[in-house]
Coordinates of C-alpha atoms in Angstrom, one line a residue:
M260 CA 96.8 87.5 -46.7
L261 CA 93.9 85.7 -45.0
L262 CA 93.8 83.1 -47.7
V263 CA 97.6 82.9 -47.5
Q264 CA 97.3 82.2 -43.8
Q265 CA 94.8 79.5 -44.4
E266 CA 97.1 77.8 -46.9
L267 CA 100.0 78.1 -44.4
L268 CA 97.8 76.8 -41.6
A269 CA 96.8 73.8 -43.6
A270 CA 100.4 73.1 -44.4
L271 CA 101.3 73.4 -40.7
A272 CA 98.6 71.0 -39.7
L273 CA 99.9 68.4 -42.1
A274 CA 103.4 68.8 -40.9
L275 CA 102.4 68.4 -37.3
D276 CA 100.4 65.3 -38.1
G277 CA 103.5 63.9 -39.8
L278 CA 105.6 64.5 -36.7
S279 CA 102.9 63.2 -34.3
P280 CA 99.7 61.7 -35.7
G281 CA 96.6 63.4 -34.4
S282 CA 98.4 66.7 -33.4
S283 CA 97.1 68.7 -36.3
S284 CA 94.7 70.4 -33.8
K285 CA 97.7 72.3 -32.4
A286 CA 98.2 74.1 -35.7
A287 CA 97.9 77.8 -34.9
F288 CA 99.6 81.1 -35.6
E289 CA 100.3 83.8 -33.1
S290 CA 101.6 87.4 -33.5
P291 CA 105.2 87.7 -32.2
K292 CA 105.4 89.9 -29.2
V293 CA 108.3 91.8 -30.9
A294 CA 107.6 92.8 -34.5
A295 CA 111.2 92.5 -35.5
H296 CA 111.0 88.7 -34.7
G297 CA 108.8 88.1 -37.7
D298 CA 105.2 88.2 -38.9
L299 CA 103.8 84.9 -37.5
A300 CA 104.9 82.6 -34.7
V301 CA 104.3 78.9 -34.0
T302 CA 104.5 77.4 -30.5
A303 CA 103.5 73.8 -31.4
A304 CA 107.0 72.5 -31.1
M305 CA 107.1 73.2 -27.4
Q306 CA 103.6 71.5 -27.0
L307 CA 104.8 68.4 -28.8
A308 CA 108.2 68.1 -27.0
K309 CA 106.8 66.2 -23.9
P310 CA 104.7 63.6 -25.7
L311 CA 107.5 63.0 -28.2
K312 CA 110.1 62.9 -25.4
L313 CA 112.4 65.3 -27.3
N314 CA 114.0 68.6 -26.6
P315 CA 111.7 71.4 -27.9
R316 CA 114.4 72.8 -30.2
Q317 CA 114.8 69.3 -31.7
V318 CA 111.1 69.2 -32.5
A319 CA 111.3 72.8 -33.8
E320 CA 114.2 71.7 -36.2
S321 CA 112.1 68.8 -37.5
L322 CA 109.0 71.0 -37.9
R323 CA 111.0 73.7 -39.7
A324 CA 112.4 71.2 -42.2
A325 CA 108.9 69.8 -42.8
L326 CA 107.4 73.2 -43.3
L327 CA 110.1 74.4 -45.7
A328 CA 109.4 71.4 -47.9
T329 CA 105.7 72.4 -48.5
A330 CA 104.6 74.3 -51.5
A331 CA 102.7 76.8 -49.5
F332 CA 105.7 77.8 -47.4
Q333 CA 107.9 77.9 -50.5
Q334 CA 105.5 80.3 -52.2
W335 CA 104.7 82.6 -49.3
V336 CA 107.4 82.4 -46.6
D337 CA 110.8 84.1 -46.8
A338 CA 112.3 82.5 -43.7
V339 CA 111.4 80.2 -40.8
E340 CA 113.7 80.9 -37.8
I341 CA 114.0 79.1 -34.5
A342 CA 114.1 81.2 -31.4
G343 CA 114.3 80.7 -27.6
P344 CA 113.2 77.3 -26.3
G345 CA 111.5 76.3 -29.6
F346 CA 109.5 79.1 -31.1
L347 CA 109.2 79.2 -34.9
N348 CA 109.1 82.7 -36.3
L349 CA 107.9 83.1 -39.9
R350 CA 108.9 86.0 -42.1
L351 CA 106.4 86.3 -45.0
K352 CA 107.3 87.4 -48.5
P353 CA 106.0 90.8 -49.5
A354 CA 103.6 89.1 -52.0
A355 CA 102.0 87.3 -49.1
K356 CA 101.3 90.5 -47.2
Q357 CA 100.1 92.2 -50.4
Q358 CA 97.2 89.8 -50.8
I359 CA 95.3 91.5 -48.0
V360 CA 94.8 94.6 -50.1
R361 CA 93.0 92.6 -52.8
E362 CA 90.9 90.8 -50.2
V363 CA 89.8 94.0 -48.5
L364 CA 89.0 95.7 -51.8
A365 CA 87.1 92.6 -53.1
A366 CA 85.0 92.2 -49.8
G367 CA 84.4 95.9 -49.3
A368 CA 81.9 96.6 -46.4
S369 CA 81.7 92.9 -45.6
F370 CA 85.5 92.5 -45.0
G371 CA 85.9 91.0 -41.6
S372 CA 82.4 89.6 -41.4
Q373 CA 81.5 85.9 -41.3
A374 CA 78.7 84.1 -43.1
A375 CA 75.4 83.6 -41.3
N376 CA 75.7 80.8 -38.8
G377 CA 72.1 80.2 -38.1
Q378 CA 72.4 81.2 -34.4
R379 CA 70.3 83.8 -32.6
V380 CA 71.3 86.1 -29.7
L381 CA 69.2 88.5 -27.7
V382 CA 70.9 91.5 -26.3
E383 CA 69.1 93.5 -23.6
F384 CA 70.4 97.0 -23.0
V385 CA 69.6 100.5 -21.8
S386 CA 66.4 99.2 -20.1
A387 CA 66.0 102.6 -18.3
N388 CA 63.1 103.2 -15.9
P389 CA 60.6 105.6 -17.6
T390 CA 61.1 108.1 -14.7
G391 CA 63.5 110.6 -16.2
P392 CA 65.9 111.5 -19.0
L393 CA 68.6 109.1 -20.0
H394 CA 71.8 109.8 -18.0
V395 CA 75.4 109.3 -19.2
G396 CA 75.4 105.9 -17.7
H397 CA 72.5 104.9 -19.9
G398 CA 74.6 106.4 -22.8
R399 CA 77.5 104.1 -22.0
Q400 CA 75.1 101.2 -21.9
A401 CA 73.5 102.2 -25.2
A402 CA 76.9 102.4 -26.9
L403 CA 78.1 99.1 -25.4
G404 CA 74.9 97.2 -26.3
D405 CA 74.7 98.5 -29.8
A406 CA 78.4 97.8 -30.5
I407 CA 78.1 94.3 -29.1
C408 CA 75.1 93.7 -31.3
N409 CA 77.1 94.9 -34.3
L410 CA 80.0 92.7 -33.3
F411 CA 77.8 89.6 -33.2
E412 CA 76.3 90.5 -36.5
T413 CA 79.8 90.5 -38.0
Q414 CA 80.2 87.0 -36.8
G415 CA 77.1 85.7 -38.5
W416 CA 74.6 85.8 -35.6
S417 CA 71.0 86.9 -36.0
V418 CA 70.7 89.7 -33.3
H419 CA 67.6 90.7 -31.5
R420 CA 67.8 94.1 -29.6
E421 CA 65.6 94.4 -26.6
F422 CA 64.7 97.2 -24.2
Y423 CA 63.1 96.1 -20.9
Y424 CA 61.6 98.8 -18.8
N425 CA 60.1 98.9 -15.4
D426 CA 56.7 100.4 -15.9
A427 CA 55.5 98.9 -12.6
G428 CA 56.4 99.5 -9.0
V429 CA 57.1 102.3 -6.5
Q430 CA 59.2 104.5 -8.9
I431 CA 56.2 105.0 -11.3
G432 CA 54.0 106.0 -8.4
T433 CA 56.7 108.6 -7.4
L434 CA 56.8 109.9 -10.9
A435 CA 53.0 110.4 -10.9
S436 CA 52.9 112.1 -7.5
S437 CA 55.9 114.3 -8.5
T438 CA 54.0 115.4 -11.6
Q439 CA 50.8 116.0 -9.7
S440 CA 52.7 118.2 -7.1
R441 CA 54.1 120.3 -10.0
A442 CA 50.6 120.5 -11.5
K443 CA 49.3 121.9 -8.2
G444 CA 51.9 124.6 -8.3
L445 CA 54.4 123.2 -5.9
K446 CA 58.2 123.1 -6.6
P447 CA 61.3 121.6 -5.0
G448 CA 62.0 123.4 -1.7
D449 CA 58.4 124.1 -0.9
A450 CA 57.2 122.8 2.5
A451 CA 54.6 120.5 0.9
W452 CA 57.0 119.1 -1.8
P453 CA 57.2 115.3 -1.4
E454 CA 60.5 114.2 0.1
A455 CA 61.0 111.4 -2.5
A456 CA 59.8 113.4 -5.5
Y457 CA 61.8 113.8 -8.7
N458 CA 63.2 117.4 -8.8
G459 CA 64.3 118.0 -12.4
D460 CA 62.8 120.6 -14.7
Y461 CA 61.4 117.8 -16.9
I462 CA 58.7 117.2 -14.2
Q463 CA 57.4 120.7 -14.7
D464 CA 57.3 120.2 -18.4
I465 CA 55.3 117.0 -18.0
A466 CA 52.8 118.8 -15.6
Q467 CA 52.3 121.7 -18.0
D468 CA 51.6 119.5 -21.0
F469 CA 49.3 117.4 -19.0
L470 CA 47.3 120.4 -17.8
A471 CA 47.2 121.6 -21.4
G472 CA 45.5 118.3 -22.5
K473 CA 48.3 117.4 -24.9
S474 CA 48.9 114.0 -26.5
V475 CA 52.2 112.2 -26.5
A476 CA 53.3 109.1 -28.5
S477 CA 56.4 107.0 -28.2
D478 CA 57.5 103.9 -30.1
D479 CA 55.3 101.6 -28.1
R480 CA 52.4 103.8 -26.6
S481 CA 50.4 107.0 -26.9
F482 CA 48.2 108.9 -24.4
T483 CA 46.1 112.0 -24.3
A484 CA 46.0 114.0 -21.0
S485 CA 42.7 114.8 -19.4
G486 CA 44.0 118.0 -18.0
Q487 CA 42.5 117.3 -14.6
V488 CA 44.9 117.9 -11.7
D489 CA 43.2 115.1 -9.6
D490 CA 43.5 112.5 -12.4
L491 CA 46.5 110.7 -10.8
D492 CA 46.0 107.5 -12.9
G493 CA 45.9 109.5 -16.1
M494 CA 48.9 111.5 -15.0
R495 CA 50.8 108.3 -14.4
E496 CA 50.0 107.0 -17.9
F497 CA 50.8 110.4 -19.5
A498 CA 54.1 110.8 -17.6
V499 CA 55.3 107.4 -18.6
A500 CA 54.4 108.0 -22.3
Y501 CA 56.0 111.4 -22.2
L502 CA 59.3 110.1 -20.8
R503 CA 59.3 107.1 -23.2
R504 CA 59.0 109.6 -26.0
E505 CA 61.9 111.6 -24.6
Q506 CA 64.0 108.5 -24.3
D507 CA 63.1 107.5 -27.9
L508 CA 64.3 110.9 -29.1
D509 CA 67.6 110.5 -27.1
L510 CA 68.2 107.1 -28.5
R511 CA 67.3 108.2 -32.1
A512 CA 69.9 111.0 -31.7
F513 CA 72.3 108.4 -30.6
D514 CA 71.4 106.1 -33.6
V515 CA 70.3 103.3 -31.4
R516 CA 67.3 101.2 -32.3
F517 CA 65.5 98.3 -30.7
D518 CA 63.5 95.4 -32.1
Q519 CA 61.3 95.1 -29.1
Y520 CA 60.2 96.9 -26.0
Y521 CA 59.3 94.5 -23.2
L522 CA 57.1 95.8 -20.4
E523 CA 57.7 94.6 -16.8
S524 CA 53.9 95.1 -16.2
S525 CA 53.1 92.5 -18.8
L526 CA 54.9 89.9 -16.7
Y527 CA 52.3 90.6 -14.0
T528 CA 49.2 91.0 -16.1
S529 CA 50.0 87.8 -18.1
G530 CA 50.5 85.9 -14.8
R531 CA 54.1 85.0 -15.7
V532 CA 55.5 86.3 -12.3
E533 CA 53.0 84.2 -10.3
Q534 CA 53.7 81.2 -12.6
A535 CA 57.4 81.5 -12.1
V536 CA 56.9 81.5 -8.3
Q537 CA 54.7 78.5 -8.5
T538 CA 57.3 76.6 -10.6
L539 CA 60.0 77.3 -8.0
Q540 CA 57.7 76.2 -5.2
A541 CA 56.8 73.0 -7.1
A542 CA 60.5 72.4 -7.6
G543 CA 61.0 72.4 -3.8
K544 CA 63.3 75.3 -3.9
T545 CA 61.5 77.7 -1.7
Y546 CA 60.5 77.9 2.0
E547 CA 58.5 80.2 4.3
Q548 CA 60.2 82.1 7.1
D549 CA 59.3 85.3 9.0
G550 CA 56.2 85.7 6.9
A551 CA 58.3 85.8 3.7
L552 CA 58.9 83.4 0.8
W553 CA 62.5 82.5 0.3
L554 CA 64.4 81.0 -2.7
K555 CA 67.1 78.4 -1.8
S556 CA 69.6 80.2 -4.0
T557 CA 72.5 78.8 -1.9
D558 CA 71.8 75.5 -3.7
Y559 CA 73.2 77.2 -6.8
G560 CA 76.2 78.9 -5.4
D561 CA 74.7 82.1 -4.0
D562 CA 76.2 83.3 -0.7
K563 CA 72.8 83.3 1.0
D564 CA 69.1 82.5 0.3
R565 CA 67.0 85.3 -1.1
V566 CA 63.6 86.7 -0.3
M567 CA 61.2 86.3 -3.2
R568 CA 58.0 87.5 -1.7
K569 CA 58.1 90.0 1.2
S570 CA 55.8 89.8 4.2
D571 CA 53.6 92.5 2.7
G572 CA 52.9 90.3 -0.3
S573 CA 55.0 92.2 -2.8
F574 CA 57.8 90.5 -4.8
T575 CA 61.4 91.5 -4.6
Y576 CA 62.8 92.8 -7.9
F577 CA 64.7 89.7 -9.0
V578 CA 61.5 87.6 -9.2
P579 CA 60.1 89.3 -12.3
D580 CA 63.7 89.1 -13.7
V581 CA 63.5 85.3 -13.4
A582 CA 60.1 85.3 -15.1
Y583 CA 61.4 87.6 -17.9
H584 CA 64.4 85.4 -18.6
L585 CA 62.2 82.4 -18.8
T586 CA 60.4 84.1 -21.6
K587 CA 63.7 84.8 -23.4
W588 CA 64.4 81.1 -23.3
E589 CA 60.9 80.2 -24.4
R590 CA 61.3 82.6 -27.4
G591 CA 64.2 80.5 -28.6
F592 CA 67.1 82.6 -27.4
N593 CA 69.7 80.2 -26.2
K594 CA 72.2 83.0 -26.1
V595 CA 71.3 86.1 -24.1
I596 CA 73.5 89.0 -23.1
N597 CA 72.4 91.6 -20.5
I598 CA 74.2 95.0 -20.5
Q599 CA 73.7 96.5 -17.0
G600 CA 75.3 98.8 -14.5
T601 CA 77.6 97.4 -11.8
D602 CA 74.8 98.0 -9.2
H603 CA 73.1 94.9 -10.7
H604 CA 76.0 92.7 -9.7
G605 CA 74.1 91.3 -6.7
T606 CA 71.2 90.1 -8.9
I607 CA 73.2 87.8 -11.1
A608 CA 73.5 84.9 -8.7
R609 CA 69.9 85.0 -7.7
V610 CA 68.5 85.3 -11.2
R611 CA 70.6 82.4 -12.4
A612 CA 69.6 80.4 -9.3
G613 CA 66.0 80.9 -10.1
L614 CA 66.5 79.9 -13.7
Q615 CA 68.3 76.8 -12.8
A616 CA 65.7 75.7 -10.3
A617 CA 62.9 76.3 -12.9
S618 CA 64.9 74.6 -15.6
E619 CA 65.5 71.5 -13.5
H620 CA 61.8 71.2 -12.7
L621 CA 60.5 72.0 -16.2
K622 CA 63.4 70.1 -17.9
L623 CA 64.3 73.2 -20.1
G624 CA 68.0 72.6 -20.3
I625 CA 69.0 76.1 -19.5
P626 CA 72.8 76.2 -19.1
Q627 CA 74.3 77.3 -15.7
G628 CA 75.9 80.5 -17.0
Y629 CA 72.7 81.8 -18.6
P630 CA 72.3 84.7 -19.2
D631 CA 75.7 86.4 -19.9
Y632 CA 76.2 89.8 -18.2
V633 CA 78.3 92.8 -19.2
L634 CA 78.4 95.2 -16.3
H635 CA 79.6 98.8 -16.7
T636 CA 80.6 101.5 -14.3
M637 CA 79.2 105.0 -14.3
V638 CA 80.7 107.9 -16.2
R639 CA 82.2 111.1 -14.7
V640 CA 82.0 114.2 -16.9
M641 CA 84.8 116.8 -16.9
R642 CA 84.7 120.3 -18.5
G643 CA 87.3 123.0 -18.1
G644 CA 89.1 120.8 -15.6
E645 CA 86.1 120.5 -13.3
E646 CA 83.6 117.7 -12.8
V647 CA 80.1 118.4 -14.2
K648 CA 77.5 116.8 -11.9
I649 CA 74.2 118.4 -12.5
S650 CA 72.0 119.0 -15.5
K651 CA 69.2 121.5 -15.2
R652 CA 67.0 119.2 -17.3
A653 CA 67.4 116.3 -15.0
G654 CA 68.0 118.1 -11.7
S655 CA 70.7 115.8 -10.4
Y656 CA 72.8 114.3 -13.2
V657 CA 74.2 114.9 -16.7
T658 CA 72.0 113.5 -19.4
L659 CA 72.9 111.7 -22.6
R660 CA 71.3 114.5 -24.6
D661 CA 73.5 117.0 -22.8
L662 CA 76.6 115.1 -23.8
I663 CA 75.6 114.8 -27.4
E664 CA 74.7 118.5 -27.6
W665 CA 78.0 119.5 -26.0
T666 CA 80.1 117.3 -28.3
S667 CA 78.7 115.0 -31.0
K668 CA 77.1 111.6 -31.3
D669 CA 80.4 110.2 -32.8
A670 CA 82.5 111.5 -29.9
V671 CA 80.1 110.2 -27.3
R672 CA 80.0 106.7 -28.8
F673 CA 83.8 106.4 -29.4
F674 CA 84.7 107.8 -26.0
L675 CA 82.3 105.7 -24.1
L676 CA 83.5 102.6 -25.9
S677 CA 87.2 103.3 -25.5
R678 CA 87.6 101.6 -22.1
K679 CA 86.7 98.2 -20.6
P680 CA 83.0 98.4 -19.4
D681 CA 83.9 97.6 -15.8
T682 CA 86.5 100.4 -15.5
E683 CA 85.5 103.9 -14.5
Y684 CA 85.5 106.4 -17.3
V685 CA 86.1 110.1 -17.3
F686 CA 84.5 111.9 -20.2
D687 CA 86.5 115.0 -21.0
I688 CA 84.3 117.5 -22.9
D689 CA 87.3 119.6 -23.9
L690 CA 89.2 116.6 -25.3
A691 CA 86.1 115.5 -27.3
L692 CA 85.9 118.9 -28.9
A693 CA 89.7 119.1 -29.7
Q694 CA 90.7 118.8 -33.3
N695 CA 94.1 117.3 -32.8
N696 CA 95.8 113.9 -32.4
D697 CA 95.1 113.7 -28.7
N698 CA 91.4 113.3 -29.5
P699 CA 91.1 109.6 -30.4
V700 CA 87.9 109.8 -32.5
Y701 CA 89.3 112.8 -34.4
Y702 CA 92.5 110.9 -35.0
V703 CA 90.8 107.9 -36.5
Q704 CA 88.2 109.9 -38.5
Y705 CA 90.9 112.2 -39.8
A706 CA 92.8 109.2 -41.2
H707 CA 89.7 108.2 -43.2
A708 CA 89.1 111.7 -44.4
R709 CA 92.8 112.1 -45.3
I710 CA 92.6 109.0 -47.5
C711 CA 89.3 110.1 -49.1
S712 CA 90.8 113.4 -50.1
V713 CA 93.6 111.6 -52.0
L714 CA 91.1 109.2 -53.7
Q715 CA 88.8 112.0 -54.6
R716 CA 91.7 113.8 -56.3
E717 CA 92.2 110.7 -58.4
G718 CA 88.5 110.3 -59.2
L719 CA 88.3 107.2 -57.1
L720 CA 85.4 108.3 -54.9
V721 CA 81.9 107.3 -56.2
D722 CA 78.8 108.2 -54.2
G723 CA 81.0 109.1 -51.2
K724 CA 82.8 105.7 -51.2
A725 CA 86.1 104.4 -52.5
S726 CA 85.7 102.9 -55.9
S727 CA 87.8 99.8 -55.6
G728 CA 86.9 98.0 -58.8
E729 CA 89.7 99.4 -60.9
L730 CA 92.2 99.0 -58.1
Q731 CA 91.6 95.3 -57.4
S732 CA 93.7 94.1 -60.2
V733 CA 96.7 96.5 -60.0
D734 CA 100.2 95.3 -59.6
L735 CA 101.0 95.4 -55.9
S736 CA 104.7 94.5 -56.1
A737 CA 105.7 98.1 -55.3
L738 CA 104.3 97.6 -51.8
D739 CA 107.5 96.1 -50.5
T740 CA 108.7 98.8 -48.1
A741 CA 108.6 98.5 -44.4
P742 CA 105.9 101.2 -43.8
A743 CA 103.7 99.6 -46.4
Q744 CA 104.2 96.1 -45.0
T745 CA 103.4 97.3 -41.5
L746 CA 100.2 98.9 -42.7
M747 CA 99.2 95.7 -44.5
L748 CA 99.8 93.5 -41.4
Q749 CA 97.5 95.8 -39.5
L750 CA 94.8 95.4 -42.1
A751 CA 95.2 91.6 -41.9
R752 CA 94.6 91.7 -38.1
Y753 CA 91.0 93.1 -38.5
P754 CA 88.9 89.9 -38.9
A755 CA 90.6 88.0 -36.0
M756 CA 90.2 91.1 -33.8
L757 CA 86.5 91.3 -34.6
T758 CA 86.1 87.6 -33.7
S759 CA 88.0 88.0 -30.4
A760 CA 86.1 91.2 -29.5
A761 CA 82.7 89.5 -30.0
Q762 CA 83.7 86.5 -27.9
D763 CA 84.9 88.7 -25.1
F764 CA 82.1 91.3 -25.3
A765 CA 84.8 93.8 -25.8
P766 CA 84.0 96.7 -28.3
H767 CA 86.9 98.6 -26.7
D768 CA 89.2 96.3 -28.6
V769 CA 87.8 97.8 -31.8
T770 CA 88.6 101.3 -30.6
F771 CA 92.2 100.2 -29.8
Y772 CA 92.6 98.6 -33.2
L773 CA 91.3 101.6 -35.1
R774 CA 93.7 103.9 -33.3
E775 CA 96.6 101.5 -34.1
L776 CA 95.5 101.3 -37.8
A777 CA 95.2 105.1 -38.0
A778 CA 98.6 105.4 -36.5
A779 CA 100.0 103.0 -39.1
Y780 CA 98.4 104.9 -41.9
H781 CA 99.6 108.3 -40.7
S782 CA 103.1 106.9 -40.4
Y783 CA 102.8 105.5 -43.9
Y784 CA 101.5 108.7 -45.3
D785 CA 104.4 110.6 -43.7
A786 CA 107.0 108.1 -45.0
E787 CA 105.8 107.7 -48.6
R788 CA 104.2 110.0 -51.1
I789 CA 101.1 108.4 -52.7
L790 CA 100.6 110.5 -55.8
V791 CA 104.0 109.9 -57.4
D792 CA 104.9 110.2 -61.0
D793 CA 105.5 106.5 -61.5
V794 CA 102.0 105.3 -62.4
A795 CA 102.5 101.7 -61.3
V796 CA 103.8 102.7 -57.9
K797 CA 101.0 105.3 -57.5
R798 CA 98.3 102.9 -58.3
A799 CA 99.7 100.3 -55.9
R800 CA 99.8 102.8 -53.1
L801 CA 96.3 104.0 -54.0
A802 CA 95.1 100.5 -53.6
L803 CA 96.7 100.2 -50.2
V804 CA 95.2 103.4 -48.9
A805 CA 91.8 102.6 -50.4
A806 CA 91.9 99.2 -48.5
T807 CA 92.9 101.1 -45.3
A808 CA 89.9 103.5 -45.7
Q809 CA 87.6 100.5 -46.1
V810 CA 88.8 98.9 -42.9
L811 CA 88.6 102.2 -41.0
H812 CA 85.0 102.6 -42.3
N813 CA 84.1 99.0 -41.4
G814 CA 85.5 99.3 -37.9
L815 CA 83.9 102.7 -37.2
A816 CA 80.5 101.2 -38.4
V817 CA 80.8 98.5 -35.7
L818 CA 81.0 101.3 -33.1
G819 CA 78.2 103.2 -34.7
V820 CA 80.6 106.1 -35.6
S821 CA 80.6 107.8 -39.0
A822 CA 83.5 107.8 -41.4
P823 CA 83.6 111.3 -42.8
L824 CA 84.9 112.1 -46.3
S825 CA 86.4 115.4 -45.2
M826 CA 87.2 117.3 -42.0

């Protein structure tokens, strides 16, 4: 059907050009808001009415006549109807809709994906401070970042996944002092316990392993403890390595990987932070006031100027961010997406201001909206009708590992992706465990498993995947019923949905689509038996459901969710 639409679109472009030379760019199809109105809609007649100085319906009449005279419309379209002020509604022939089945089966796992486009994108996500376990907010960010990376890969982009972590600053000192206090036998609530200390049980675990002289290794570092309670520097290094390892384990359990871990400390040791500050000073975009160095961020649309270097000589947190994003540009990433919590909203204007000032001075050509941001809200967790607020492991919040252990990796990913990032999400543990149609991930996975059981019965599962080879050439003419055509139209929506979701940084669109596709399949299954006595009808229906299983599998893979063969 995608090829059919391309042929129809080409015919529409020629017809429009015939009515008004140069108007072929207006050739586009939309989905009618009401399914009963048809399969495709054209609004170009209303767009051409004013320049042609004609009534829109007159233009629609002329366009309809021109379209019906083309070979493509004669082959694939049953009817072209004029509605309202000048809409054209197209009703496709069953054969046109049936083509999508062949296209899905031929493309397999690559259906919906575009060819490599030679463009690169860096997606920074999670970027948790190495001061404690990953919380459910980090989980939402991990699911979002990974799914957005997958979406861009389907559109032909080369994707670089990056984790930036703050291994410098006050919070790391607090981590070290908290660990040392535990190593000395103190605990939360004791009179000598530091007020700003981290209280979770994980601090006790770090202290015990440090005193035992253990070694820890993460993806990017390793360290062996001295076992000496007064070795604060060693304790700091050990605690960071220990928590990096814990975060690695959490992310591995969540099936999230990174191409690079970028250290905040490297921006200081390499002199990049100081270099960025000097660049902004040389650009004339800073000034001294009250013993502090300020950035003229109001020159770039910020609501007020921002302090870069405080009176005590330390830099505010957005300064290393500017230096870090300059490195992203220097590494050739002209497209950068940052996945962060909504608490970072205030940093966007000042980081972009710093980048624009540096770009102007160095003539880098960084666009004004660089980088892109996707901000997400935190997650509330409900269990048994009550909010769960505290994890013993963390001491003050529910961890990602808790959520995975209570439910599953698949449920956590699907649930955390099922709403727009900037809307609050309530994760219902009981719903995530339910094996019924109210549970969205179960509903979608069950549709895939239900199809696989049918295919397996017919010997059409090979190595756990649908064997589409012998189904690609079957006669599909039996797929002319309303339920079958509804399902095929849903399959045809998949590629455009992926493209739109990538453009909008909207993996929740994929979850919505998969639920709609699963619903269309369940309705089809309930309406028409698949394994009927008529061999031709049975094989046509097997081809349709095999294509449906493939698209369900592909969509779930974008979300990082498995497509089970049985449930």
